[in-house]
């Protein structure tokens, strides 16, 4: 297929582009390189450096495309709490610009990066797709609003959509890994501390109602996420799907696993809660397994951390920008 991948120079986008190319798809990346890296775009992909707010450039880039995979977004939960305008402008308003450009260019389908943050503080785990959606931060709200718009555009204009609600993406391929600036995600922060030998990892909140008092998350390998996007392109695939491993690990458990894998004594310091953090997020991915035959290849937390560690040791400066 001929695909436009917005945010294809970012973490999950670049890994998905690599996987799409290896399966013979023709890929153009559309990215403003604000958070992405040219070095993360695999050579065989085309690249358009542009912003999602640029309707003319989007329309030009969309001509003849079979589908869009839409990763481009701001995605830092704590930042969304202090800068909601930034999140609604980019994740919502600019995503509508994209959708309207798709409509004009008659691109029939979009696969959208959504998030577990749409569920807020779930009343039960594992979370099903029809669990109540009550986001507790603007990031989750921006993604949920856009899912509603996708439903409306599908009903009114026939644009097909698949929305994939990720839990916690982590890990790396041989070539591509995670490099956010500043880094806010737990696993790369822990591994950077291991690499430095001296930095302390802050544990945000030790008084949650969880087995060890720290937040519990469902970590999923970035290549397993990429594989799900490729399955979502199948004709007739439509709707909302969770994507996680179905097992939760606390912050302390992740740190312990990283100590084991790196062989380093990672120092920690207990800190206050981070705004916008739900205590537990664990997915049921039964729907995508049943509908599309998706199955994680790297379900073990140890493997996920190990791939991230290998990439970080090979790229101690990240992409070096
Ligand atoms: N954490 C720490 N110390 C740190 C960094 C994180 O204790 O230095 C904790 C957080 O407070 C949280 C957990 O580790 O409890 C995971 O935090 P991340 O920042 O790695 O991930 P989040 O769960 O906040 O968010 C991620 C994605 C979001 C997505 C969400 C869905 O970044 O885009 O998962 O679960 F919405």
Short mmCIF file of N, CA, C and O in Angstrom, two decimals, residues 44 59 103-104 120 135 137 154 161 168 208 241 251 257 292 321:
data_model
loop_
_atom_site.label_atom_id
_atom_site.label_comp_id
_atom_site.label_asym_id
_atom_site.label_seq_id
_atom_site.Cartn_x
_atom_site.Cartn_y
_atom_site.Cartn_z
N UNK A 44 14.75 4.05 2.97
CA UNK A 44 13.83 3.80 1.85
C UNK A 44 12.53 4.58 1.92
O UNK A 44 11.73 4.55 0.99
N UNK A 59 -2.34 18.36 1.75
CA UNK A 59 -3.11 17.92 0.57
C UNK A 59 -2.16 17.43 -0.53
O UNK A 59 -2.37 16.38 -1.12
N UNK A 103 -10.07 14.06 3.40
CA UNK A 103 -11.39 14.06 2.76
C UNK A 103 -11.29 14.66 1.36
O UNK A 103 -11.80 14.10 0.38
N UNK A 104 -10.58 15.80 1.28
CA UNK A 104 -10.45 16.46 -0.02
C UNK A 104 -9.69 15.60 -1.02
O UNK A 104 -10.01 15.58 -2.20
N UNK A 120 -8.67 7.35 32.02
CA UNK A 120 -8.57 8.01 33.32
C UNK A 120 -8.20 7.02 34.41
O UNK A 120 -7.26 6.24 34.26
N UNK A 135 -10.92 10.67 30.93
CA UNK A 135 -9.51 11.05 31.07
C UNK A 135 -9.29 12.04 32.21
O UNK A 135 -10.16 12.86 32.50
N UNK A 137 -6.33 13.87 32.28
CA UNK A 137 -5.36 14.87 31.85
C UNK A 137 -5.70 15.31 30.43
O UNK A 137 -6.35 14.58 29.68
N UNK A 154 -16.46 9.07 9.91
CA UNK A 154 -16.74 7.76 9.30
C UNK A 154 -18.21 7.67 8.90
O UNK A 154 -18.54 7.30 7.77
N UNK A 161 -11.67 4.14 9.90
CA UNK A 161 -10.65 4.44 10.91
C UNK A 161 -10.43 3.24 11.83
O UNK A 161 -11.33 2.45 12.07
N UNK A 168 1.78 1.29 27.71
CA UNK A 168 3.09 1.97 27.80
C UNK A 168 4.11 1.40 26.82
O UNK A 168 4.70 0.35 27.08
N UNK A 208 0.17 5.19 46.53
CA UNK A 208 -0.99 4.79 45.73
C UNK A 208 -1.58 3.50 46.30
O UNK A 208 -0.87 2.72 46.96
N UNK A 241 -9.27 -0.31 19.36
CA UNK A 241 -8.61 -1.48 19.93
C UNK A 241 -7.60 -1.06 21.00
O UNK A 241 -6.80 -0.16 20.77
N UNK A 251 6.28 0.68 39.43
CA UNK A 251 7.52 1.42 39.19
C UNK A 251 8.68 0.68 39.86
O UNK A 251 9.75 0.49 39.27
N UNK A 257 13.72 -4.94 37.79
CA UNK A 257 14.03 -5.70 36.56
C UNK A 257 15.20 -5.05 35.83
O UNK A 257 16.09 -5.75 35.31
N UNK A 292 -7.96 -9.48 14.81
CA UNK A 292 -6.86 -9.37 13.84
C UNK A 292 -5.77 -10.41 14.03
O UNK A 292 -4.79 -10.42 13.30
N UNK A 321 21.12 14.73 18.24
CA UNK A 321 20.80 16.08 17.76
C UNK A 321 21.23 17.11 18.80
O UNK A 321 21.04 16.89 19.98
#
